[in-house]
Amino acid sequence: MENAKSTAEVGIRNGVDPIVLYSALAETAQAANIPEVAGVALTKVVHYAPTFQNNARLAEFYLASGNADRAVDTLRNATMIEPDSAEAYVRLATAEEAAYLYADAERDYSHALSLEPNNPEAKSRYAEFQKRTADKGASTIGDTGN
């Protein structure tokens, strides 16, 4: 991993596109199961190219690492980049649900469907979310503490 990091640094100093190098470093670190290096590399990719796709990739990394709050923040940035994207709002709502931000997830699933009412992924995920939250509410209501 040290060789990969060194190669990226030397390449950047010599004018190689940092996005390409940091993307490759992130993939290498993820394959080697070194999340600290992968996270730093993906953050640098977003720094150099703050696109929707790069933010979504970083957010996926955060979710896989159990850091839903950072995924939410990253995906909120992604929705500013592509405010008319149902996909962006579905991804954001998924992260919000993972972060236990149910009201925010409800709002963003609903917004995704307002952008694309016939989007099958948005419809499916929103329906599953509603069922999960209804089930949680029913189990809480049914628990009398006895």
Coordinates of N, CA, C and O in Angstrom, one line a residue:
M1 N 0.8 -1.2 0.0 CA 0.0 0.0 0.0 C 0.9 1.3 0.0 O 0.5 2.2 -0.6
E2 N 2.0 1.2 0.7 CA 2.9 2.3 0.7 C 3.4 2.6 -0.7 O 3.5 3.8 -1.1
N3 N 3.7 1.6 -1.5 CA 4.1 1.8 -2.9 C 3.0 2.4 -3.7 O 3.3 3.3 -4.5
A4 N 1.8 2.0 -3.5 CA 0.7 2.6 -4.2 C 0.5 4.1 -3.9 O 0.3 4.9 -4.8
K5 N 0.6 4.4 -2.6 CA 0.5 5.8 -2.2 C 1.6 6.7 -2.7 O 1.4 7.8 -3.2
S6 N 2.8 6.1 -2.7 CA 4.0 6.8 -3.2 C 3.9 7.0 -4.7 O 4.2 8.1 -5.2
T7 N 3.4 6.0 -5.4 CA 3.2 6.1 -6.9 C 2.2 7.3 -7.2 O 2.5 8.1 -8.1
A8 N 1.2 7.3 -6.4 CA 0.2 8.4 -6.7 C 0.8 9.7 -6.4 O 0.6 10.7 -7.2
E9 N 1.5 9.9 -5.3 CA 2.1 11.2 -5.0 C 3.1 11.6 -6.1 O 3.1 12.8 -6.5
V10 N 4.0 10.7 -6.5 CA 5.0 11.0 -7.5 C 4.3 11.3 -8.8 O 4.6 12.3 -9.5
G11 N 3.2 10.6 -9.2 CA 2.5 10.9 -10.4 C 1.9 12.2 -10.4 O 1.9 13.0 -11.4
I12 N 1.3 12.6 -9.3 CA 0.7 14.0 -9.2 C 1.7 15.1 -9.3 O 1.5 16.0 -10.1
R13 N 2.9 14.9 -8.7 CA 3.9 15.9 -8.8 C 4.4 16.0 -10.3 O 4.9 17.0 -10.7
N14 N 4.3 14.9 -11.0 CA 4.7 14.9 -12.4 C 3.6 15.2 -13.4 O 3.8 15.0 -14.6
G15 N 2.5 15.7 -12.9 CA 1.4 16.1 -13.8 C 0.4 15.1 -14.2 O -0.5 15.4 -15.0
V16 N 0.4 13.9 -13.6 CA -0.6 13.0 -13.9 C -1.9 13.4 -13.2 O -1.9 14.0 -12.1
D17 N -3.0 13.1 -13.9 CA -4.4 13.5 -13.4 C -4.6 12.9 -12.0 O -4.6 11.7 -11.8
P18 N -4.8 13.8 -11.0 CA -4.9 13.3 -9.6 C -6.2 12.5 -9.4 O -6.2 11.5 -8.6
I19 N -7.2 12.7 -10.2 CA -8.5 12.0 -10.1 C -8.2 10.5 -10.5 O -8.7 9.6 -9.8
V20 N -7.5 10.3 -11.5 CA -7.2 9.0 -12.0 C -6.4 8.2 -10.9 O -6.6 7.1 -10.6
L21 N -5.3 8.9 -10.4 CA -4.5 8.3 -9.5 C -5.2 8.0 -8.1 O -5.0 6.9 -7.6
Y22 N -5.9 9.0 -7.6 CA -6.6 8.8 -6.3 C -7.7 7.7 -6.5 O -8.0 7.0 -5.6
S23 N -8.4 7.7 -7.7 CA -9.4 6.6 -7.9 C -8.7 5.2 -7.9 O -9.3 4.3 -7.2
A24 N -7.6 5.1 -8.5 CA -6.9 3.8 -8.5 C -6.4 3.5 -7.1 O -6.5 2.3 -6.7
L25 N -5.9 4.5 -6.4 CA -5.5 4.2 -5.0 C -6.7 3.8 -4.1 O -6.5 2.8 -3.3
A26 N -7.8 4.4 -4.3 CA -9.0 4.0 -3.5 C -9.4 2.6 -3.8 O -9.7 1.8 -2.9
E27 N -9.4 2.2 -5.1 CA -9.7 0.8 -5.5 C -8.7 -0.2 -4.9 O -9.1 -1.2 -4.4
T28 N -7.5 0.2 -5.0 CA -6.4 -0.7 -4.5 C -6.6 -0.9 -3.0 O -6.5 -2.0 -2.4
A29 N -6.9 0.2 -2.3 CA -7.0 0.2 -0.8 C -8.3 -0.6 -0.4 O -8.3 -1.4 0.6
Q30 N -9.3 -0.4 -1.2 CA -10.6 -1.2 -0.9 C -10.3 -2.7 -1.1 O -10.8 -3.5 -0.3
A31 N -9.6 -3.0 -2.2 CA -9.4 -4.4 -2.5 C -8.5 -5.0 -1.4 O -8.6 -6.2 -1.1
A32 N -7.6 -4.2 -0.8 CA -6.7 -4.7 0.2 C -7.3 -4.6 1.6 O -6.6 -4.9 2.6
N33 N -8.5 -4.1 1.7 CA -9.2 -3.9 2.9 C -8.5 -3.0 3.9 O -8.3 -3.3 5.0
I34 N -8.1 -1.8 3.3 CA -7.5 -0.8 4.1 C -8.4 0.5 4.0 O -8.1 1.4 3.2
P35 N -9.5 0.5 4.8 CA -10.4 1.6 4.6 C -9.9 3.0 4.9 O -10.4 3.9 4.3
E36 N -8.9 3.1 5.8 CA -8.4 4.4 6.1 C -7.9 5.1 4.8 O -8.1 6.3 4.5
V37 N -7.1 4.3 4.1 CA -6.5 4.9 2.8 C -7.5 5.1 1.8 O -7.5 6.1 1.1
A38 N -8.5 4.1 1.6 CA -9.5 4.3 0.7 C -10.4 5.5 0.9 O -10.7 6.3 0.0
G39 N -10.7 5.8 2.2 CA -11.5 7.0 2.5 C -10.8 8.3 2.2 O -11.4 9.2 1.6
V40 N -9.5 8.3 2.5 CA -8.7 9.5 2.2 C -8.6 9.7 0.7 O -8.8 10.8 0.1
A41 N -8.4 8.6 -0.1 CA -8.3 8.7 -1.5 C -9.6 9.2 -2.2 O -9.6 10.0 -3.0
L42 N -10.7 8.6 -1.7 CA -12.0 9.0 -2.2 C -12.4 10.4 -1.9 O -13.0 11.1 -2.7
T43 N -12.0 10.9 -0.7 CA -12.2 12.3 -0.4 C -11.4 13.2 -1.3 O -11.9 14.2 -1.7
K44 N -10.2 12.8 -1.7 CA -9.4 13.6 -2.6 C -10.0 13.6 -4.0 O -10.0 14.6 -4.7
V45 N -10.6 12.5 -4.4 CA -11.3 12.4 -5.7 C -12.4 13.4 -5.7 O -12.5 14.2 -6.7
V46 N -13.2 13.5 -4.6 CA -14.3 14.5 -4.6 C -13.8 15.9 -4.5 O -14.3 16.8 -5.1
H47 N -12.6 16.1 -3.8 CA -12.0 17.4 -3.8 C -11.7 17.9 -5.2 O -11.9 19.0 -5.6
Y48 N -11.0 17.0 -6.0 CA -10.6 17.4 -7.3 C -11.7 17.4 -8.3 O -11.7 18.2 -9.3
A49 N -12.7 16.6 -8.1 CA -13.8 16.5 -9.1 C -15.1 16.3 -8.3 O -15.6 15.1 -8.1
P50 N -15.7 17.3 -7.8 CA -16.9 17.2 -7.0 C -18.2 16.9 -7.8 O -19.2 17.7 -7.8
T51 N -18.2 15.8 -8.5 CA -19.3 15.4 -9.3 C -20.3 14.6 -8.5 O -20.0 14.1 -7.4
F52 N -21.5 14.5 -9.0 CA -22.5 13.6 -8.4 C -22.0 12.2 -8.2 O -22.1 11.6 -7.1
Q53 N -21.4 11.6 -9.2 CA -20.9 10.2 -9.2 C -19.8 10.1 -8.1 O -19.8 9.1 -7.4
N54 N -18.9 11.0 -8.1 CA -17.8 10.9 -7.1 C -18.4 11.0 -5.7 O -17.9 10.3 -4.8
N55 N -19.3 11.9 -5.5 CA -19.9 12.1 -4.1 C -20.7 10.8 -3.8 O -20.6 10.3 -2.6
A56 N -21.4 10.2 -4.7 CA -22.1 9.0 -4.5 C -21.2 7.8 -4.2 O -21.5 7.0 -3.3
R57 N -20.1 7.8 -4.8 CA -19.1 6.7 -4.6 C -18.5 6.9 -3.1 O -18.4 5.9 -2.4
L58 N -18.2 8.1 -2.7 CA -17.7 8.3 -1.4 C -18.8 8.0 -0.4 O -18.5 7.4 0.7
A59 N -20.0 8.4 -0.6 CA -21.1 8.0 0.3 C -21.3 6.5 0.4 O -21.6 6.0 1.5
E60 N -21.2 5.8 -0.7 CA -21.3 4.3 -0.6 C -20.2 3.8 0.3 O -20.4 2.8 1.1
F61 N -19.0 4.3 0.2 CA -17.9 3.9 1.0 C -18.3 4.2 2.5 O -18.1 3.3 3.3
Y62 N -18.8 5.4 2.8 CA -19.1 5.7 4.2 C -20.2 4.7 4.7 O -20.1 4.2 5.8
L63 N -21.2 4.4 3.9 CA -22.3 3.5 4.3 C -21.7 2.1 4.6 O -22.0 1.5 5.6
A64 N -20.8 1.7 3.7 CA -20.2 0.3 3.9 C -19.3 0.3 5.1 O -19.2 -0.8 5.7
S65 N -18.8 1.5 5.5 CA -17.9 1.5 6.7 C -18.7 1.8 7.9 O -18.1 2.0 9.0
G66 N -20.1 1.9 7.8 CA -20.9 2.1 9.0 C -21.0 3.6 9.4 O -21.3 3.8 10.6
N67 N -20.6 4.5 8.5 CA -20.7 5.9 8.9 C -21.8 6.6 8.1 O -21.5 7.4 7.2
A68 N -23.0 6.3 8.5 CA -24.2 6.8 7.8 C -24.3 8.3 7.9 O -24.7 9.0 6.9
D69 N -23.9 8.9 9.0 CA -23.9 10.4 9.1 C -23.1 11.1 8.0 O -23.5 12.0 7.4
R70 N -21.9 10.6 7.8 CA -21.0 11.2 6.8 C -21.6 10.9 5.4 O -21.5 11.7 4.5
A71 N -22.2 9.7 5.2 CA -22.9 9.4 3.9 C -24.0 10.4 3.7 O -24.1 10.9 2.5
V72 N -24.8 10.7 4.7 CA -25.9 11.7 4.5 C -25.3 13.0 4.1 O -25.8 13.7 3.1
D73 N -24.3 13.5 4.8 CA -23.7 14.8 4.4 C -23.2 14.8 3.0 O -23.4 15.8 2.3
T74 N -22.5 13.7 2.6 CA -22.0 13.7 1.3 C -23.1 13.6 0.2 O -23.0 14.3 -0.8
L75 N -24.1 12.9 0.5 CA -25.3 12.8 -0.5 C -26.1 14.1 -0.5 O -26.7 14.4 -1.5
R76 N -26.1 14.8 0.6 CA -26.8 16.1 0.5 C -26.0 17.0 -0.5 O -26.6 17.8 -1.2
N77 N -24.7 16.9 -0.5 CA -23.9 17.7 -1.5 C -24.2 17.2 -2.9 O -24.3 18.0 -3.8
A78 N -24.4 15.9 -3.0 CA -24.7 15.3 -4.3 C -26.1 15.9 -4.8 O -26.2 16.1 -6.0
T79 N -27.0 16.0 -3.9 CA -28.3 16.5 -4.4 C -28.2 18.0 -4.8 O -29.0 18.5 -5.6
M80 N -27.2 18.7 -4.3 CA -27.0 20.1 -4.7 C -26.4 20.2 -6.1 O -26.7 21.1 -6.9
I81 N -25.7 19.1 -6.4 CA -25.0 19.0 -7.7 C -26.1 18.6 -8.8 O -26.1 19.2 -9.9
E82 N -27.0 17.7 -8.4 CA -28.0 17.2 -9.3 C -29.4 17.3 -8.6 O -29.9 16.3 -8.2
P83 N -29.9 18.5 -8.5 CA -31.1 18.7 -7.7 C -32.4 18.1 -8.3 O -33.4 18.0 -7.6
D84 N -32.3 17.8 -9.6 CA -33.5 17.2 -10.3 C -33.4 15.7 -10.5 O -34.1 15.1 -11.3
S85 N -32.5 15.1 -9.7 CA -32.2 13.6 -9.9 C -33.0 12.8 -8.8 O -32.7 12.9 -7.6
A86 N -33.9 12.0 -9.3 CA -34.6 11.1 -8.4 C -33.6 10.1 -7.7 O -33.7 9.8 -6.5
E87 N -32.6 9.7 -8.5 CA -31.6 8.8 -8.0 C -30.8 9.4 -6.8 O -30.6 8.7 -5.8
A88 N -30.5 10.7 -6.9 CA -29.8 11.4 -5.8 C -30.6 11.3 -4.6 O -30.1 11.1 -3.5
Y89 N -31.9 11.6 -4.7 CA -32.8 11.7 -3.5 C -33.1 10.3 -2.9 O -33.2 10.1 -1.7
V90 N -33.1 9.3 -3.8 CA -33.3 7.9 -3.3 C -32.0 7.5 -2.5 O -32.1 6.9 -1.4
R91 N -30.9 7.8 -3.0 CA -29.6 7.5 -2.3 C -29.6 8.2 -1.0 O -29.2 7.6 0.0
L92 N -29.9 9.5 -1.0 CA -29.9 10.3 0.2 C -30.9 9.7 1.2 O -30.6 9.5 2.4
A93 N -32.1 9.4 0.8 CA -33.1 8.8 1.7 C -32.6 7.5 2.3 O -32.8 7.2 3.5
T94 N -32.0 6.7 1.5 CA -31.4 5.4 2.0 C -30.4 5.6 3.1 O -30.4 5.0 4.1
A95 N -29.5 6.6 2.9 CA -28.5 6.9 3.9 C -29.2 7.5 5.1 O -28.8 7.2 6.3
E96 N -30.2 8.4 5.0 CA -30.9 9.0 6.1 C -31.6 7.9 6.9 O -31.5 7.9 8.2
E97 N -32.1 6.9 6.3 CA -32.7 5.8 7.0 C -31.7 5.0 7.8 O -31.9 4.7 9.0
A98 N -30.5 4.8 7.2 CA -29.4 4.1 7.9 C -28.9 5.0 9.1 O -28.5 4.4 10.1
A99 N -29.1 6.3 9.0 CA -28.7 7.2 10.1 C -29.9 7.4 11.1 O -29.7 8.3 12.0
Y100 N -30.9 6.7 10.9 CA -32.1 6.8 11.8 C -32.8 8.2 11.6 O -33.5 8.7 12.6
L101 N -32.6 8.8 10.5 CA -33.3 10.1 10.2 C -34.6 9.9 9.4 O -34.6 10.2 8.2
Y102 N -35.5 9.2 10.0 CA -36.7 8.8 9.3 C -37.6 9.9 8.7 O -38.1 9.7 7.6
A103 N -37.7 11.0 9.4 CA -38.5 12.1 8.8 C -37.8 12.6 7.6 O -38.5 12.9 6.6
D104 N -36.5 12.7 7.6 CA -35.8 13.2 6.4 C -35.9 12.2 5.3 O -36.0 12.5 4.1
A105 N -35.7 10.9 5.6 CA -35.9 9.8 4.6 C -37.2 9.9 4.0 O -37.3 9.8 2.7
E106 N -38.3 10.0 4.8 CA -39.6 10.1 4.2 C -39.7 11.3 3.3 O -40.3 11.1 2.1
R107 N -39.2 12.4 3.7 CA -39.3 13.6 2.8 C -38.5 13.4 1.5 O -39.0 13.7 0.4
D108 N -37.3 12.7 1.6 CA -36.5 12.6 0.4 C -37.0 11.5 -0.6 O -36.9 11.6 -1.8
Y109 N -37.5 10.4 0.0 CA -38.2 9.4 -0.9 C -39.4 10.0 -1.6 O -39.5 9.8 -2.8
S110 N -40.1 10.8 -0.9 CA -41.3 11.5 -1.5 C -40.9 12.4 -2.6 O -41.5 12.5 -3.6
H111 N -39.8 13.2 -2.3 CA -39.3 14.1 -3.3 C -38.8 13.4 -4.5 O -39.0 13.9 -5.7
A112 N -38.1 12.3 -4.4 CA -37.7 11.5 -5.5 C -38.8 11.1 -6.4 O -38.8 11.2 -7.6
L113 N -39.9 10.7 -5.8 CA -41.1 10.3 -6.5 C -41.8 11.5 -7.2 O -42.4 11.4 -8.2
S114 N -41.7 12.7 -6.5 CA -42.3 13.9 -7.2 C -41.5 14.3 -8.4 O -42.0 14.8 -9.4
L115 N -40.2 14.0 -8.4 CA -39.3 14.2 -9.6 C -39.6 13.2 -10.7 O -39.6 13.6 -11.9
E116 N -39.7 12.0 -10.3 CA -40.0 10.9 -11.3 C -41.0 9.9 -10.8 O -40.7 8.9 -10.2
P117 N -42.3 10.2 -11.0 CA -43.4 9.4 -10.4 C -43.4 8.0 -10.8 O -43.9 7.1 -10.1
N118 N -42.8 7.7 -11.9 CA -42.8 6.3 -12.4 C -41.5 5.6 -12.3 O -41.2 4.5 -12.9
N119 N -40.6 6.2 -11.5 CA -39.3 5.6 -11.3 C -39.4 4.3 -10.4 O -39.8 4.4 -9.3
P120 N -39.2 3.1 -11.0 CA -39.4 1.9 -10.3 C -38.6 1.7 -9.0 O -39.1 1.2 -8.0
E121 N -37.3 2.1 -9.0 CA -36.5 2.0 -7.9 C -37.0 2.9 -6.7 O -37.1 2.5 -5.6
A122 N -37.4 4.1 -7.1 CA -37.9 5.1 -6.1 C -39.2 4.5 -5.5 O -39.4 4.5 -4.3
K123 N -40.1 4.0 -6.3 CA -41.4 3.5 -5.8 C -41.1 2.3 -4.9 O -41.7 2.2 -3.8
S124 N -40.3 1.4 -5.3 CA -40.0 0.2 -4.6 C -39.3 0.5 -3.2 O -39.8 0.0 -2.2
R125 N -38.3 1.3 -3.3 CA -37.6 1.7 -2.0 C -38.5 2.4 -1.0 O -38.5 2.2 0.2
Y126 N -39.3 3.3 -1.6 CA -40.2 4.1 -0.7 C -41.3 3.2 -0.1 O -41.6 3.3 1.1
A127 N -41.8 2.3 -0.9 CA -42.8 1.3 -0.3 C -42.2 0.4 0.7 O -42.8 0.2 1.8
E128 N -41.0 0.0 0.5 CA -40.3 -0.9 1.5 C -40.0 0.0 2.8 O -40.2 -0.5 3.9
F129 N -39.6 1.2 2.6 CA -39.4 2.1 3.8 C -40.7 2.3 4.6 O -40.6 2.2 5.8
Q130 N -41.8 2.6 3.9 CA -43.0 2.8 4.6 C -43.4 1.5 5.3 O -43.9 1.6 6.4
K131 N -43.2 0.4 4.7 CA -43.6 -0.9 5.4 C -42.7 -1.0 6.7 O -43.2 -1.4 7.8
R132 N -41.4 -0.8 6.5 CA -40.5 -1.0 7.7 C -40.8 0.0 8.8 O -40.8 -0.4 10.0
T133 N -41.1 1.2 8.4 CA -41.4 2.2 9.5 C -42.8 1.9 10.1 O -43.0 2.2 11.3
A134 N -43.7 1.4 9.3 CA -45.0 1.1 9.9 C -44.9 -0.1 10.8 O -45.5 -0.1 11.9
D135 N -44.1 -1.1 10.4 CA -43.8 -2.3 11.3 C -43.2 -1.8 12.6 O -43.5 -2.3 13.7
K136 N -42.2 -0.9 12.5 CA -41.6 -0.4 13.7 C -42.5 0.3 14.6 O -42.5 0.1 15.9
G137 N -43.4 1.1 14.0 CA -44.4 1.8 14.8 C -45.4 0.9 15.5 O -45.8 1.0 16.6
A138 N -45.8 -0.2 14.7 CA -46.8 -1.1 15.3 C -46.1 -1.9 16.4 O -46.8 -2.2 17.4
S139 N -44.9 -2.3 16.3 CA -44.2 -3.0 17.4 C -44.0 -2.2 18.6 O -44.1 -2.6 19.7
T140 N -43.8 -0.9 18.4 CA -43.7 0.0 19.5 C -45.0 0.2 20.2 O -45.1 0.2 21.4
I141 N -46.1 0.4 19.4 CA -47.4 0.6 20.0 C -47.9 -0.6 20.7 O -48.5 -0.5 21.8
G142 N -47.6 -1.8 20.1 CA -48.0 -3.0 20.8 C -47.3 -3.4 22.0 O -47.7 -4.3 22.8
D143 N -46.1 -2.8 22.3 CA -45.3 -3.1 23.5 C -45.9 -2.3 24.6 O -45.7 -1.1 24.7
T144 N -46.5 -3.0 25.6 CA -47.1 -2.3 26.7 C -46.1 -2.3 27.9 O -46.4 -1.7 29.0
G145 N -45.0 -2.9 27.7 CA -44.0 -2.9 28.8 C -44.3 -4.0 29.8 O -43.6 -4.0 30.9
N146 N -45.2 -4.8 29.7 CA -45.6 -5.9 30.6 C -44.9 -7.2 30.3 O -44.7 -7.6 29.3

